[in-house]
mmCIF file of C-alpha atoms in Angstrom:
data_model
loop_
_atom_site.group_PDB
_atom_site.id
_atom_site.type_symbol
_atom_site.label_atom_id
_atom_site.label_comp_id
_atom_site.label_asym_id
_atom_site.label_seq_id
_atom_site.Cartn_x
_atom_site.Cartn_y
_atom_site.Cartn_z
ATOM 1 C CA MET A 1 -15.491 6.043 4.767
ATOM 2 C CA CYS A 2 -17.541 9.101 3.753
ATOM 3 C CA SER A 3 -18.151 11.245 0.439
ATOM 4 C CA LEU A 4 -15.802 13.684 -0.750
ATOM 5 C CA LYS A 5 -18.672 16.014 -0.446
ATOM 6 C CA LYS A 6 -19.961 14.517 3.201
ATOM 7 C CA ILE A 7 -16.091 15.598 3.518
ATOM 8 C CA VAL A 8 -16.374 18.245 2.109
ATOM 9 C CA SER A 9 -19.396 20.492 3.565
ATOM 10 C CA ALA A 10 -18.584 18.140 7.370
ATOM 11 C CA LEU A 11 -14.977 20.810 7.122
ATOM 12 C CA ALA A 12 -16.875 24.463 6.065
ATOM 13 C CA LEU A 13 -18.801 23.606 9.114
ATOM 14 C CA GLY A 14 -15.696 22.936 11.158
ATOM 15 C CA ALA A 15 -13.206 25.541 9.810
ATOM 16 C CA MET A 16 -15.982 27.949 10.754
ATOM 17 C CA MET A 17 -16.837 26.674 14.357
ATOM 18 C CA ALA A 18 -12.513 26.461 14.560
ATOM 19 C CA ALA A 19 -12.104 30.318 13.485
ATOM 20 C CA ALA A 20 -14.875 31.266 16.240
ATOM 21 C CA ALA A 21 -13.417 29.580 18.453
ATOM 22 C CA VAL A 22 -10.067 31.105 18.206
ATOM 23 C CA ALA A 23 -11.503 34.988 17.400
ATOM 24 C CA THR A 24 -13.078 34.264 21.673
ATOM 25 C CA ALA A 25 -10.264 32.607 22.717
ATOM 26 C CA GLY A 26 -8.166 36.522 21.810
ATOM 27 C CA THR A 27 -5.707 36.976 24.212
ATOM 28 C CA ALA A 28 -6.513 34.122 25.914
ATOM 29 C CA GLY A 29 -3.758 31.809 24.392
ATOM 30 C CA ALA A 30 -3.841 31.101 21.100
ATOM 31 C CA LYS A 31 -0.983 31.420 18.220
ATOM 32 C CA GLU A 32 -0.226 33.289 15.494
ATOM 33 C CA TRP A 33 1.346 30.391 13.491
ATOM 34 C CA LYS A 34 4.386 31.952 11.186
ATOM 35 C CA THR A 35 6.604 29.082 10.668
ATOM 36 C CA VAL A 36 5.206 25.035 11.155
ATOM 37 C CA ARG A 37 7.653 22.319 11.380
ATOM 38 C CA ILE A 38 6.467 19.296 9.844
ATOM 39 C CA ALA A 39 8.275 15.918 10.581
ATOM 40 C CA SER A 40 8.466 12.647 7.740
ATOM 41 C CA GLU A 41 10.373 9.887 7.822
ATOM 42 C CA GLY A 42 12.048 10.473 4.753
ATOM 43 C CA ALA A 43 11.446 6.110 4.491
ATOM 44 C CA TYR A 44 7.802 5.468 2.860
ATOM 45 C CA PRO A 45 8.108 5.883 -0.911
ATOM 46 C CA PRO A 46 6.332 7.527 -2.555
ATOM 47 C CA TRP A 47 4.494 9.177 0.480
ATOM 48 C CA ASN A 48 8.135 10.362 1.523
ATOM 49 C CA SER A 49 11.041 9.585 0.690
ATOM 50 C CA THR A 50 14.927 11.125 1.517
ATOM 51 C CA ASP A 51 16.808 11.967 -1.673
ATOM 52 C CA THR A 52 20.444 11.886 -2.055
ATOM 53 C CA SER A 53 21.528 15.378 -0.717
ATOM 54 C CA GLY A 54 19.815 13.992 2.690
ATOM 55 C CA LYS A 55 16.592 16.705 1.344
ATOM 56 C CA LEU A 56 12.737 15.200 2.072
ATOM 57 C CA THR A 57 10.495 14.787 -1.418
ATOM 58 C CA GLY A 58 7.893 12.603 -2.123
ATOM 59 C CA PHE A 59 3.841 13.198 -2.328
ATOM 60 C CA GLU A 60 3.657 14.831 1.493
ATOM 61 C CA VAL A 61 6.582 16.900 0.868
ATOM 62 C CA ASP A 62 4.629 18.413 -1.896
ATOM 63 C CA PHE A 63 1.145 18.585 -0.033
ATOM 64 C CA ALA A 64 2.706 20.060 3.295
ATOM 65 C CA ASN A 65 4.801 22.631 0.897
ATOM 66 C CA ASP A 66 0.921 23.201 -0.980
ATOM 67 C CA LEU A 67 -1.069 23.117 2.311
ATOM 68 C CA CYS A 68 1.769 25.863 3.692
ATOM 69 C CA LYS A 69 0.775 28.533 1.094
ATOM 70 C CA ARG A 70 -2.800 27.952 1.927
ATOM 71 C CA MET A 71 -2.031 28.776 5.450
ATOM 72 C CA LYS A 72 -0.084 31.028 4.737
ATOM 73 C CA VAL A 73 2.546 29.813 7.145
ATOM 74 C CA THR A 74 6.516 28.320 5.987
ATOM 75 C CA CYS A 75 7.013 25.494 6.341
ATOM 76 C CA GLU A 76 10.181 24.160 8.034
ATOM 77 C CA PHE A 77 10.534 19.719 7.542
ATOM 78 C CA VAL A 78 12.281 17.882 9.822
ATOM 79 C CA ALA A 79 13.360 14.127 9.629
ATOM 80 C CA GLN A 80 12.659 11.865 12.301
ATOM 81 C CA ASP A 81 12.802 7.755 12.460
ATOM 82 C CA TRP A 82 9.044 5.756 12.636
ATOM 83 C CA ASP A 83 9.501 4.281 16.264
ATOM 84 C CA GLY A 84 10.116 7.633 17.570
ATOM 85 C CA ILE A 85 7.924 10.189 15.744
ATOM 86 C CA ILE A 86 4.390 10.350 18.037
ATOM 87 C CA PRO A 87 6.941 11.206 21.293
ATOM 88 C CA ALA A 88 9.101 13.457 19.577
ATOM 89 C CA LEU A 89 6.097 15.322 18.811
ATOM 90 C CA GLN A 90 4.110 15.397 22.046
ATOM 91 C CA GLN A 91 7.981 16.505 23.273
ATOM 92 C CA GLY A 92 7.710 20.011 21.310
ATOM 93 C CA LYS A 93 9.925 19.032 18.619
ATOM 94 C CA TYR A 94 8.518 19.957 16.033
ATOM 95 C CA ASP A 95 4.234 20.268 15.239
ATOM 96 C CA ALA A 96 2.995 18.771 12.766
ATOM 97 C CA ILE A 97 3.586 14.970 11.733
ATOM 98 C CA MET A 98 3.454 13.985 7.489
ATOM 99 C CA SER A 99 4.454 11.159 6.865
ATOM 100 C CA ALA A 100 1.660 8.391 6.177
ATOM 101 C CA MET A 101 0.372 7.722 9.778
ATOM 102 C CA THR A 102 -3.294 6.752 9.617
ATOM 103 C CA ILE A 103 -5.879 7.643 11.930
ATOM 104 C CA THR A 104 -6.592 5.035 14.365
ATOM 105 C CA ASP A 105 -8.204 4.717 18.034
ATOM 106 C CA GLU A 106 -5.655 4.211 19.992
ATOM 107 C CA ARG A 107 -3.794 7.306 18.533
ATOM 108 C CA LYS A 108 -6.047 9.121 18.913
ATOM 109 C CA LYS A 109 -5.474 8.384 22.973
ATOM 110 C CA VAL A 110 -2.201 10.356 22.617
ATOM 111 C CA ILE A 111 -2.806 12.859 19.504
ATOM 112 C CA ALA A 112 -4.790 14.765 17.805
ATOM 113 C CA PHE A 113 -5.721 14.491 14.152
ATOM 114 C CA SER A 114 -6.373 16.070 11.118
ATOM 115 C CA VAL A 115 -9.541 14.955 8.296
ATOM 116 C CA PRO A 116 -7.748 12.012 6.340
ATOM 117 C CA TYR A 117 -5.606 13.583 3.404
ATOM 118 C CA GLY A 118 -5.698 10.457 1.667
ATOM 119 C CA THR A 119 -5.612 6.610 2.234
ATOM 120 C CA GLU A 120 -5.203 3.171 0.587
ATOM 121 C CA PRO A 121 -5.651 -1.102 1.762
ATOM 122 C CA SER A 122 -2.852 -2.464 2.554
ATOM 123 C CA VAL A 123 -2.373 -5.674 1.056
ATOM 124 C CA PHE A 124 0.820 -8.661 1.230
ATOM 125 C CA ALA A 125 4.212 -9.386 -1.314
ATOM 126 C CA VAL A 126 5.256 -12.677 -2.021
ATOM 127 C CA LEU A 127 8.257 -14.448 -3.490
ATOM 128 C CA ASN A 128 7.081 -15.400 -6.816
ATOM 129 C CA SER A 129 9.001 -18.674 -6.464
ATOM 130 C CA SER A 130 7.198 -18.712 -3.255
ATOM 131 C CA PRO A 131 3.275 -21.042 -3.317
ATOM 132 C CA LEU A 132 2.110 -19.129 -1.034
ATOM 133 C CA GLY A 133 1.261 -16.947 -4.150
ATOM 134 C CA LYS A 134 -1.919 -19.073 -4.900
ATOM 135 C CA ALA A 135 -2.346 -20.061 -1.429
ATOM 136 C CA LEU A 136 -3.316 -16.524 -0.827
ATOM 137 C CA ASN A 137 -5.786 -16.407 -3.796
ATOM 138 C CA LEU A 138 -8.384 -15.903 -1.311
ATOM 139 C CA GLY A 139 -11.366 -15.185 -3.758
ATOM 140 C CA ALA A 140 -11.611 -12.091 -2.404
ATOM 141 C CA ASP A 141 -10.387 -8.802 -4.145
ATOM 142 C CA ARG A 142 -11.579 -6.564 -1.145
ATOM 143 C CA VAL A 143 -12.583 -6.685 2.680
ATOM 144 C CA ASP A 144 -13.771 -4.780 4.371
ATOM 145 C CA LEU A 145 -12.700 -4.812 7.869
ATOM 146 C CA ASN A 146 -15.763 -3.032 9.032
ATOM 147 C CA ASP A 147 -17.309 -5.737 8.688
ATOM 148 C CA GLN A 148 -16.018 -8.546 10.516
ATOM 149 C CA ALA A 149 -18.933 -11.062 10.001
ATOM 150 C CA ALA A 150 -18.355 -10.640 5.687
ATOM 151 C CA ALA A 151 -14.464 -10.990 6.217
ATOM 152 C CA LYS A 152 -14.725 -13.803 9.189
ATOM 153 C CA PRO A 153 -14.515 -16.250 6.192
ATOM 154 C CA THR A 154 -11.147 -14.950 4.152
ATOM 155 C CA LEU A 155 -9.604 -14.257 7.380
ATOM 156 C CA ASP A 156 -9.844 -17.323 8.228
ATOM 157 C CA LYS A 157 -8.475 -18.784 5.271
ATOM 158 C CA LEU A 158 -5.041 -16.191 5.338
ATOM 159 C CA ALA A 159 -4.645 -17.778 9.286
ATOM 160 C CA ASP A 160 -4.420 -21.180 7.492
ATOM 161 C CA ALA A 161 -2.606 -19.852 4.117
ATOM 162 C CA LEU A 162 -0.158 -18.484 6.554
ATOM 163 C CA LYS A 163 0.110 -21.366 9.179
ATOM 164 C CA GLY A 164 3.640 -21.930 9.773
ATOM 165 C CA LYS A 165 5.188 -18.722 7.635
ATOM 166 C CA THR A 166 6.541 -15.467 8.912
ATOM 167 C CA VAL A 167 5.179 -12.191 8.065
ATOM 168 C CA GLY A 168 7.349 -8.947 7.848
ATOM 169 C CA VAL A 169 5.951 -5.446 8.782
ATOM 170 C CA GLN A 170 7.151 -2.593 10.132
ATOM 171 C CA VAL A 171 7.077 -1.782 13.257
ATOM 172 C CA SER A 172 4.111 0.789 15.673
ATOM 173 C CA THR A 173 2.134 -0.107 12.419
ATOM 174 C CA ILE A 174 -1.177 -0.174 11.202
ATOM 175 C CA GLN A 175 -0.200 -3.149 9.540
ATOM 176 C CA ALA A 176 1.384 -4.931 12.690
ATOM 177 C CA ASP A 177 -2.056 -4.524 14.791
ATOM 178 C CA PHE A 178 -3.440 -5.915 12.136
ATOM 179 C CA MET A 179 -0.997 -9.539 12.610
ATOM 180 C CA ASP A 180 -1.650 -8.757 16.666
ATOM 181 C CA LYS A 181 -5.868 -9.090 16.110
ATOM 182 C CA HIS A 182 -6.524 -10.893 13.270
ATOM 183 C CA LEU A 183 -2.602 -13.439 12.790
ATOM 184 C CA PRO A 184 -2.118 -13.692 16.210
ATOM 185 C CA LYS A 185 -1.246 -17.452 15.384
ATOM 186 C CA VAL A 186 1.081 -16.815 12.683
ATOM 187 C CA GLU A 187 4.496 -15.460 13.501
ATOM 188 C CA MET A 188 4.879 -11.379 12.693
ATOM 189 C CA ARG A 189 8.673 -9.988 12.263
ATOM 190 C CA THR A 190 9.230 -6.201 12.936
ATOM 191 C CA TYR A 191 11.134 -3.924 10.913
ATOM 192 C CA ASP A 192 12.659 -0.220 11.521
ATOM 193 C CA LYS A 193 11.736 0.318 7.687
ATOM 194 C CA ILE A 194 9.480 -1.799 5.177
ATOM 195 C CA ASP A 195 12.639 -1.489 2.663
ATOM 196 C CA ASN A 196 14.039 -3.931 5.244
ATOM 197 C CA ALA A 197 11.056 -6.455 5.298
ATOM 198 C CA GLY A 198 11.319 -6.259 2.015
ATOM 199 C CA ILE A 199 15.160 -7.211 1.764
ATOM 200 C CA ASP A 200 14.293 -10.251 4.100
ATOM 201 C CA LEU A 201 11.697 -11.302 1.745
ATOM 202 C CA THR A 202 13.924 -11.609 -1.168
ATOM 203 C CA SER A 203 16.293 -13.106 0.673
ATOM 204 C CA GLY A 204 14.131 -16.092 2.161
ATOM 205 C CA ARG A 205 13.790 -14.988 6.265
ATOM 206 C CA VAL A 206 10.587 -13.914 5.639
ATOM 207 C CA ASP A 207 8.045 -15.478 3.633
ATOM 208 C CA ALA A 208 5.527 -12.255 3.079
ATOM 209 C CA VAL A 209 5.694 -8.866 3.578
ATOM 210 C CA LEU A 210 2.611 -7.148 4.384
ATOM 211 C CA GLY A 211 2.437 -2.884 3.919
ATOM 212 C CA ASP A 212 0.291 0.170 2.220
ATOM 213 C CA ARG A 213 -0.269 -0.709 -0.928
ATOM 214 C CA SER A 214 1.708 2.211 -2.519
ATOM 215 C CA VAL A 215 4.558 0.793 -0.230
ATOM 216 C CA VAL A 216 4.568 -2.778 -1.328
ATOM 217 C CA GLU A 217 3.592 -1.483 -5.030
ATOM 218 C CA ALA A 218 7.205 0.078 -4.931
ATOM 219 C CA ILE A 219 9.153 -2.627 -2.766
ATOM 220 C CA VAL A 220 7.888 -5.295 -5.662
ATOM 221 C CA LYS A 221 9.045 -2.768 -8.840
ATOM 222 C CA ASN A 222 12.841 -2.289 -7.512
ATOM 223 C CA ASP A 223 13.049 -5.978 -6.988
ATOM 224 C CA ALA A 224 13.449 -6.825 -10.418
ATOM 225 C CA GLY A 225 10.047 -9.118 -11.038
ATOM 226 C CA LYS A 226 11.264 -11.613 -8.113
ATOM 227 C CA MET A 227 7.488 -10.855 -6.203
ATOM 228 C CA SER A 228 4.266 -9.722 -6.946
ATOM 229 C CA VAL A 229 1.898 -8.152 -4.964
ATOM 230 C CA VAL A 230 -0.938 -11.312 -4.030
ATOM 231 C CA GLY A 231 -4.241 -11.393 -1.943
ATOM 232 C CA PRO A 232 -6.646 -8.674 -1.225
ATOM 233 C CA ASN A 233 -6.637 -5.298 -0.317
ATOM 234 C CA PHE A 234 -7.804 -5.125 3.366
ATOM 235 C CA ILE A 235 -9.559 -1.762 4.690
ATOM 236 C CA GLY A 236 -11.879 -0.592 7.085
ATOM 237 C CA GLY A 237 -11.210 -1.481 10.775
ATOM 238 C CA VAL A 238 -7.554 -1.962 12.214
ATOM 239 C CA ILE A 239 -5.888 -0.227 9.256
ATOM 240 C CA GLY A 240 -7.716 3.190 9.990
ATOM 241 C CA GLU A 241 -9.461 6.191 8.703
ATOM 242 C CA GLY A 242 -6.424 7.229 6.165
ATOM 243 C CA MET A 243 -3.885 9.203 6.770
ATOM 244 C CA GLY A 244 -4.387 12.181 8.900
ATOM 245 C CA VAL A 245 -1.921 15.337 10.141
ATOM 246 C CA GLY A 246 -0.695 14.085 13.775
ATOM 247 C CA LEU A 247 -0.422 17.556 16.407
ATOM 248 C CA ARG A 248 -0.953 17.721 19.998
ATOM 249 C CA GLN A 249 -4.070 17.771 20.707
ATOM 250 C CA ASP A 250 -3.887 20.802 22.374
ATOM 251 C CA ASN A 251 -3.214 22.808 19.143
ATOM 252 C CA ALA A 252 -7.018 22.702 18.141
ATOM 253 C CA ASP A 253 -6.189 26.146 16.033
ATOM 254 C CA LEU A 254 -3.695 24.389 14.149
ATOM 255 C CA LYS A 255 -5.728 21.908 13.541
ATOM 256 C CA ALA A 256 -8.631 23.577 12.787
ATOM 257 C CA MET A 257 -5.947 25.421 9.901
ATOM 258 C CA PHE A 258 -5.060 22.036 8.165
ATOM 259 C CA ASP A 259 -8.236 21.218 8.287
ATOM 260 C CA LYS A 260 -9.913 24.004 6.418
ATOM 261 C CA ALA A 261 -6.413 23.634 3.850
ATOM 262 C CA ILE A 262 -6.956 20.029 2.882
ATOM 263 C CA GLY A 263 -11.099 20.342 2.653
ATOM 264 C CA GLU A 264 -9.663 23.104 0.037
ATOM 265 C CA ALA A 265 -6.923 20.827 -2.156
ATOM 266 C CA LEU A 266 -9.783 17.700 -1.927
ATOM 267 C CA ALA A 267 -12.165 20.014 -3.700
ATOM 268 C CA ASP A 268 -9.752 21.566 -6.451
ATOM 269 C CA GLY A 269 -8.165 18.479 -7.070
ATOM 270 C CA THR A 270 -5.065 19.027 -5.898
ATOM 271 C CA VAL A 271 -5.101 15.976 -3.472
ATOM 272 C CA LYS A 272 -6.006 14.165 -6.955
ATOM 273 C CA LYS A 273 -3.243 15.678 -8.621
ATOM 274 C CA LEU A 274 -0.229 14.906 -6.968
ATOM 275 C CA SER A 275 -0.449 11.386 -5.835
ATOM 276 C CA THR A 276 -1.559 10.650 -9.256
ATOM 277 C CA GLN A 277 1.656 12.226 -10.200
ATOM 278 C CA HIS A 278 3.782 10.285 -7.617
ATOM 279 C CA PHE A 279 1.475 7.063 -6.942
ATOM 280 C CA GLY A 280 -0.219 6.617 -10.797
ATOM 281 C CA TYR A 281 -3.594 6.963 -8.500
ATOM 282 C CA ASP A 282 -6.269 8.715 -6.669
ATOM 283 C CA ILE A 283 -5.296 8.058 -2.624
ATOM 284 C CA SER A 284 -8.309 10.779 -2.206
ATOM 285 C CA PRO A 285 -10.270 10.007 0.524
ATOM 286 C CA LYS A 286 -13.713 7.961 -0.411
#
């Protein structure tokens, strides 16, 4: 991944170019944005969640409000189930997605993304009583999937450790892509919400859960010491470039606005501050 300095420099240049393009477009169809409707799942804490009154909360809601102030627009939030979140964007139900959506090559084929505003690895969780806790101690703290030659020995050990086991993941996620690509012979069970995978892990219906670090840690923390995070932190490759704002491909002006605002928030420490508040650590892209 790029350094923060490179990201901010690139953002500054990109914002200038986009602003020039919008100005040139003039009456050719550029939209004057006053309100931006933003969708979030509301079931993926601490990135996003829903409080008892049904209101969307979490890091991405706080961060979106900060971005909207910088863009001088009004934010409106829309709760949307994960499995329909991209189709509803394409249909115009809302203008943007902020729902811990990782930037991947496959998703870029159908939607556009802002620059990344956060990143974290994928990890496994297992029951403390399971022998998998020891088996998934693969001798590597961090595995970069961009370096396939270096990652292969650990992935081979992982496949052996999970032989005959079932892994729970959320449907249509980078973790499901990871299982398809790197563990095709391991049984995968998909869930509409990652919390339901955690419930099945507790009851023994799956042997492990794979998800974003913060979300898996939240499941572990809420389950009173019955499970633990185990094994390496997986980054790169199908795990993607980090989380970005999902946008329709024809909204180049809105992308330019988000890119500029995210660049400012990274540069002035807002992302670090908000993520430390919600996650307990800095998720800023490195």
